[in-house]
């Protein structure tokens, strides 16, 4: 047996002495590495076309026909299509971010992530970016098919602002997923139930199928807690600007709320991750398969 | 610090909270492993081997005591340790089944910060060395157990670790796959000075075949530590040889042989005849203070009119050592010391 090469450093101490640049590069590469399986999964599992596009589209269609039967304003059809697309991101956050560390632990990946010379936030960021790319394709498919099939007319006067609001929504949304990833592992022995618990309320609290203003004072709670609800409310105002649609708040304050939520969720995720790692090492559980 | 120990542990304990009582998985381990050593932790399930590996790989904090890997403290210098170690466990199912072998290794190479081109080069190199060339584009989920473990081993070498931890790496592998893996570990170690391996295993033969030194561990304590030869010597100070002769020696017979310098004892051991057939043959069990006395024994046998038909050295196994130290065999352990809750 031959072919194994010698290590380039002359001793272990030298090999462990990394520059700040190398630390940053390693973490950026870790983001890329962890995003890769999610992005490549698009081409490996064609069944997602059915489960991730066709099935959600049926749910969207049901609300379209309800609004048509009630002769609701035409922009409501657009609200539902947009809401259906944005729901994909929520489901991705709940199942592929929040519950992910739990699955990773079962597979034995979490141990390897902990022992690799990168920060775990890089793994979470990789999951988020990979999930964002993967889900964007699904969301675009729902919007495209829904818009064509049901004749949705958009009135976008500020396309860059709309794109910006979308991205601003994704930061706290996936930041929330990063936070939940640690919390699921800390709280739950069964991530499946926790994920289910988070999945259903969003259809009501997020206003995904109706204008958020309709739920009255509860909308205030949404404004303070749910990035998806805030972002969706702002995006609807920007996507159907000419129809005179009113949001819970004007777009400007909602943008500020999204920025604040982004900071809060990312910082919280970082703190929760630090606590998780400390607890995992102290208690001897959470990361280890035999626990 | 070129002369820094690869692993240094003093008084390392680990107590798990459990009901009704806390469980002590490690009860004060002292251990020094030199750079370049292939060191084995041999013990039954629940002995505390995996707990020690988890502490050394920064996954667990010791309850008390100090431990260093490559000179870095496992509590306070985790980042530096993680840059120079890697770990491969038996039965590992890490990674993602939808990726190909090549992609999976590349993904892990990114966690160690290998530049893209260097990462792919290293991945292809390790695929070839570990004999996974035919499977390189195969999805990980379709690999056999043996192939899977080769992949895990390749993953463990991606960063050219200085200290490689192998936790029961051949668990569940068939004979050929286990042999391949063992050979790979030896080849990798031999390829560059300073590469250190810490192996946990409950396979005696594996520890004996691979390790420069072995610590026998049970119930969280190191019971004995030394080279395989030193450990065997603990239970058997003399060299025991079994001689098969065509006839009984004349001129003083067995007593004359027993009286030779360097011979501790010589007794008939016909019941231990290897083939149990030749009725006129005799077997002698000769205990020597030193192997060098064997020459005079063989000469004395010839001088007494007997011909040597067979000669074998009787070696105590590591299991004998374990039984001697613990008072029970590997199969008699009381269950896992690591709590399930």
PDB file of C-alpha atoms in Angstrom, chain A residues 1-13 15-18 22-23 25-27 29-34 36-38 40-41 44-45 100 104 107-118 123 127 189 277-278 280-285 287-291, chain B residues 1-2 14 16-17 50 54 57-61 70 72 74-75 78 80 82-84 87 89 91-96 98-100 103 106-108 110-116 125-126 129-130 139 141 153 155 157 160 162 183-184 187-188 191-192 195 338-341:
ATOM      1  CA  UNK A   1       0.000   0.000   0.000  1.00  0.00           C
ATOM      2  CA  UNK A   2       1.521   3.303  -0.949  1.00  0.00           C
ATOM      3  CA  UNK A   3       0.562   6.748  -2.115  1.00  0.00           C
ATOM      4  CA  UNK A   4       0.082   8.522   1.185  1.00  0.00           C
ATOM      5  CA  UNK A   5       2.030  11.728   1.225  1.00  0.00           C
ATOM      6  CA  UNK A   6       3.784  13.459   4.039  1.00  0.00           C
ATOM      7  CA  UNK A   7       2.134  16.328   5.856  1.00  0.00           C
ATOM      8  CA  UNK A   8       3.463  19.734   4.711  1.00  0.00           C
ATOM      9  CA  UNK A   9       3.972  21.259   8.167  1.00  0.00           C
ATOM     10  CA  UNK A  10       6.995  20.118  10.135  1.00  0.00           C
ATOM     11  CA  UNK A  11       5.119  19.699  13.410  1.00  0.00           C
ATOM     12  CA  UNK A  12       1.616  19.856  14.841  1.00  0.00           C
ATOM     13  CA  UNK A  13       2.100  23.234  16.508  1.00  0.00           C
ATOM     14  CA  UNK A  15       0.086  23.081  11.502  1.00  0.00           C
ATOM     15  CA  UNK A  16      -2.285  24.550  14.093  1.00  0.00           C
ATOM     16  CA  UNK A  17      -1.005  28.082  13.680  1.00  0.00           C
ATOM     17  CA  UNK A  18      -3.492  29.615  11.269  1.00  0.00           C
ATOM     18  CA  UNK A  22      -7.026  31.306   6.702  1.00  0.00           C
ATOM     19  CA  UNK A  23      -9.656  31.113   9.433  1.00  0.00           C
ATOM     20  CA  UNK A  25     -11.320  31.423   4.218  1.00  0.00           C
ATOM     21  CA  UNK A  26     -12.020  28.124   5.931  1.00  0.00           C
ATOM     22  CA  UNK A  27     -15.333  29.374   7.233  1.00  0.00           C
ATOM     23  CA  UNK A  29     -15.434  27.381   2.269  1.00  0.00           C
ATOM     24  CA  UNK A  30     -17.444  25.612   4.944  1.00  0.00           C
ATOM     25  CA  UNK A  31     -20.472  27.698   3.938  1.00  0.00           C
ATOM     26  CA  UNK A  32     -19.937  26.640   0.343  1.00  0.00           C
ATOM     27  CA  UNK A  33     -19.399  23.010   1.299  1.00  0.00           C
ATOM     28  CA  UNK A  34     -22.562  22.782   3.361  1.00  0.00           C
ATOM     29  CA  UNK A  36     -23.520  22.161  -1.939  1.00  0.00           C
ATOM     30  CA  UNK A  37     -25.698  19.126  -1.036  1.00  0.00           C
ATOM     31  CA  UNK A  38     -28.794  21.310  -0.955  1.00  0.00           C
ATOM     32  CA  UNK A  40     -27.101  19.671  -6.002  1.00  0.00           C
ATOM     33  CA  UNK A  41     -30.198  18.015  -4.505  1.00  0.00           C
ATOM     34  CA  UNK A  44     -30.824  14.509  -7.833  1.00  0.00           C
ATOM     35  CA  UNK A  45     -34.392  14.238  -6.560  1.00  0.00           C
ATOM     36  CA  UNK A 100     -31.670  19.870  10.581  1.00  0.00           C
ATOM     37  CA  UNK A 104     -27.500  15.671  11.535  1.00  0.00           C
ATOM     38  CA  UNK A 107     -26.515  10.659  11.097  1.00  0.00           C
ATOM     39  CA  UNK A 108     -23.338  11.395  13.055  1.00  0.00           C
ATOM     40  CA  UNK A 109     -22.606  14.556  11.080  1.00  0.00           C
ATOM     41  CA  UNK A 110     -22.884  16.842  14.078  1.00  0.00           C
ATOM     42  CA  UNK A 111     -19.870  15.235  15.752  1.00  0.00           C
ATOM     43  CA  UNK A 112     -17.829  15.807  12.629  1.00  0.00           C
ATOM     44  CA  UNK A 113     -19.003  19.404  12.337  1.00  0.00           C
ATOM     45  CA  UNK A 114     -17.968  20.037  15.926  1.00  0.00           C
ATOM     46  CA  UNK A 115     -14.511  18.568  15.438  1.00  0.00           C
ATOM     47  CA  UNK A 116     -13.804  20.395  12.155  1.00  0.00           C
ATOM     48  CA  UNK A 117     -11.852  23.670  12.317  1.00  0.00           C
ATOM     49  CA  UNK A 118     -14.783  25.908  11.355  1.00  0.00           C
ATOM     50  CA  UNK A 123     -22.597  25.269   8.670  1.00  0.00           C
ATOM     51  CA  UNK A 127     -27.652  25.293   5.103  1.00  0.00           C
ATOM     52  CA  UNK A 189     -36.029  14.597  21.511  1.00  0.00           C
ATOM     53  CA  UNK A 277     -21.840  23.746  22.138  1.00  0.00           C
ATOM     54  CA  UNK A 278     -21.025  24.501  25.765  1.00  0.00           C
ATOM     55  CA  UNK A 280     -23.048  19.576  24.573  1.00  0.00           C
ATOM     56  CA  UNK A 281     -19.487  19.414  25.862  1.00  0.00           C
ATOM     57  CA  UNK A 282     -20.432  19.787  29.510  1.00  0.00           C
ATOM     58  CA  UNK A 283     -23.374  17.419  29.620  1.00  0.00           C
ATOM     59  CA  UNK A 284     -22.093  14.920  27.108  1.00  0.00           C
ATOM     60  CA  UNK A 285     -25.246  14.916  25.085  1.00  0.00           C
ATOM     61  CA  UNK A 287     -23.999  16.033  19.690  1.00  0.00           C
ATOM     62  CA  UNK A 288     -23.274  12.404  20.338  1.00  0.00           C
ATOM     63  CA  UNK A 289     -25.142   9.630  18.593  1.00  0.00           C
ATOM     64  CA  UNK A 290     -25.174   7.332  21.559  1.00  0.00           C
ATOM     65  CA  UNK A 291     -26.968   9.889  23.693  1.00  0.00           C
TER      66      UNK A 291
ATOM     67  CA  UNK B   1       7.416  22.458  20.034  1.00  0.00           C
ATOM     68  CA  UNK B   2       8.570  19.537  17.892  1.00  0.00           C
ATOM     69  CA  UNK B  14     -15.651  12.037  33.308  1.00  0.00           C
ATOM     70  CA  UNK B  16     -22.199  11.606  33.552  1.00  0.00           C
ATOM     71  CA  UNK B  17     -25.314  12.806  35.272  1.00  0.00           C
ATOM     72  CA  UNK B  50     -15.013   6.247  23.492  1.00  0.00           C
ATOM     73  CA  UNK B  54     -14.614  12.290  22.795  1.00  0.00           C
ATOM     74  CA  UNK B  57     -11.399  15.307  20.112  1.00  0.00           C
ATOM     75  CA  UNK B  58     -12.982  18.254  22.012  1.00  0.00           C
ATOM     76  CA  UNK B  59     -16.508  16.840  21.926  1.00  0.00           C
ATOM     77  CA  UNK B  60     -16.691  16.433  25.689  1.00  0.00           C
ATOM     78  CA  UNK B  61     -15.292  18.302  28.653  1.00  0.00           C
ATOM     79  CA  UNK B  70      -0.455  18.165  20.206  1.00  0.00           C
ATOM     80  CA  UNK B  72      -3.062  22.152  23.131  1.00  0.00           C
ATOM     81  CA  UNK B  74      -8.788  20.229  25.214  1.00  0.00           C
ATOM     82  CA  UNK B  75     -10.805  22.712  27.270  1.00  0.00           C
ATOM     83  CA  UNK B  78     -10.242  23.583  20.938  1.00  0.00           C
ATOM     84  CA  UNK B  80      -6.123  24.663  17.464  1.00  0.00           C
ATOM     85  CA  UNK B  82      -9.432  20.801  15.566  1.00  0.00           C
ATOM     86  CA  UNK B  83      -6.930  21.981  12.945  1.00  0.00           C
ATOM     87  CA  UNK B  84      -4.608  19.030  13.492  1.00  0.00           C
ATOM     88  CA  UNK B  87     -11.664  11.127  13.653  1.00  0.00           C
ATOM     89  CA  UNK B  89     -15.629   5.848  13.855  1.00  0.00           C
ATOM     90  CA  UNK B  91     -20.360   2.183  11.587  1.00  0.00           C
ATOM     91  CA  UNK B  92     -20.224   5.861  10.736  1.00  0.00           C
ATOM     92  CA  UNK B  93     -23.041   7.019   8.437  1.00  0.00           C
ATOM     93  CA  UNK B  94     -21.929  10.617   8.064  1.00  0.00           C
ATOM     94  CA  UNK B  95     -22.529  12.796   5.043  1.00  0.00           C
ATOM     95  CA  UNK B  96     -25.405  12.817   2.611  1.00  0.00           C
ATOM     96  CA  UNK B  98     -27.537  11.780  -2.443  1.00  0.00           C
ATOM     97  CA  UNK B  99     -23.944  12.923  -2.986  1.00  0.00           C
ATOM     98  CA  UNK B 100     -21.440  10.869  -4.927  1.00  0.00           C
ATOM     99  CA  UNK B 103     -18.714  15.058  -3.922  1.00  0.00           C
ATOM    100  CA  UNK B 106     -15.025  17.378  -1.480  1.00  0.00           C
ATOM    101  CA  UNK B 107     -17.755  18.724   0.811  1.00  0.00           C
ATOM    102  CA  UNK B 108     -15.812  17.613   3.873  1.00  0.00           C
ATOM    103  CA  UNK B 110     -14.261  22.422   2.457  1.00  0.00           C
ATOM    104  CA  UNK B 111     -14.880  22.117   6.190  1.00  0.00           C
ATOM    105  CA  UNK B 112     -11.112  21.920   6.581  1.00  0.00           C
ATOM    106  CA  UNK B 113     -10.580  24.902   4.304  1.00  0.00           C
ATOM    107  CA  UNK B 114      -8.841  23.143   1.420  1.00  0.00           C
ATOM    108  CA  UNK B 115      -8.756  25.412  -1.646  1.00  0.00           C
ATOM    109  CA  UNK B 116     -11.108  24.157  -4.347  1.00  0.00           C
ATOM    110  CA  UNK B 125      -5.815  10.978  -4.492  1.00  0.00           C
ATOM    111  CA  UNK B 126      -7.569   9.481  -1.478  1.00  0.00           C
ATOM    112  CA  UNK B 129      -5.445   5.090  -2.467  1.00  0.00           C
ATOM    113  CA  UNK B 130      -8.424   3.679  -0.605  1.00  0.00           C
ATOM    114  CA  UNK B 139     -24.039   7.798  -4.668  1.00  0.00           C
ATOM    115  CA  UNK B 141     -26.251   5.644  -0.135  1.00  0.00           C
ATOM    116  CA  UNK B 153     -11.308   6.660   6.352  1.00  0.00           C
ATOM    117  CA  UNK B 155     -12.601  11.590   4.914  1.00  0.00           C
ATOM    118  CA  UNK B 157      -7.330  11.918   6.024  1.00  0.00           C
ATOM    119  CA  UNK B 160      -3.575  15.397   6.716  1.00  0.00           C
ATOM    120  CA  UNK B 162      -1.309  14.956  12.891  1.00  0.00           C
ATOM    121  CA  UNK B 183      -3.218  -1.842   6.148  1.00  0.00           C
ATOM    122  CA  UNK B 184      -4.292   1.639   5.126  1.00  0.00           C
ATOM    123  CA  UNK B 187       0.604   2.836   5.287  1.00  0.00           C
ATOM    124  CA  UNK B 188      -0.644   6.282   6.130  1.00  0.00           C
ATOM    125  CA  UNK B 191       4.309   7.774   4.926  1.00  0.00           C
ATOM    126  CA  UNK B 192       5.401  10.655   7.156  1.00  0.00           C
ATOM    127  CA  UNK B 195       1.715  10.894  12.376  1.00  0.00           C
ATOM    128  CA  UNK B 338     -22.061   5.484  29.272  1.00  0.00           C
ATOM    129  CA  UNK B 339     -25.604   6.416  30.215  1.00  0.00           C
ATOM    130  CA  UNK B 340     -28.367   6.041  27.684  1.00  0.00           C
ATOM    131  CA  UNK B 341     -30.562   8.818  29.026  1.00  0.00           C
TER     132      UNK B 341
END
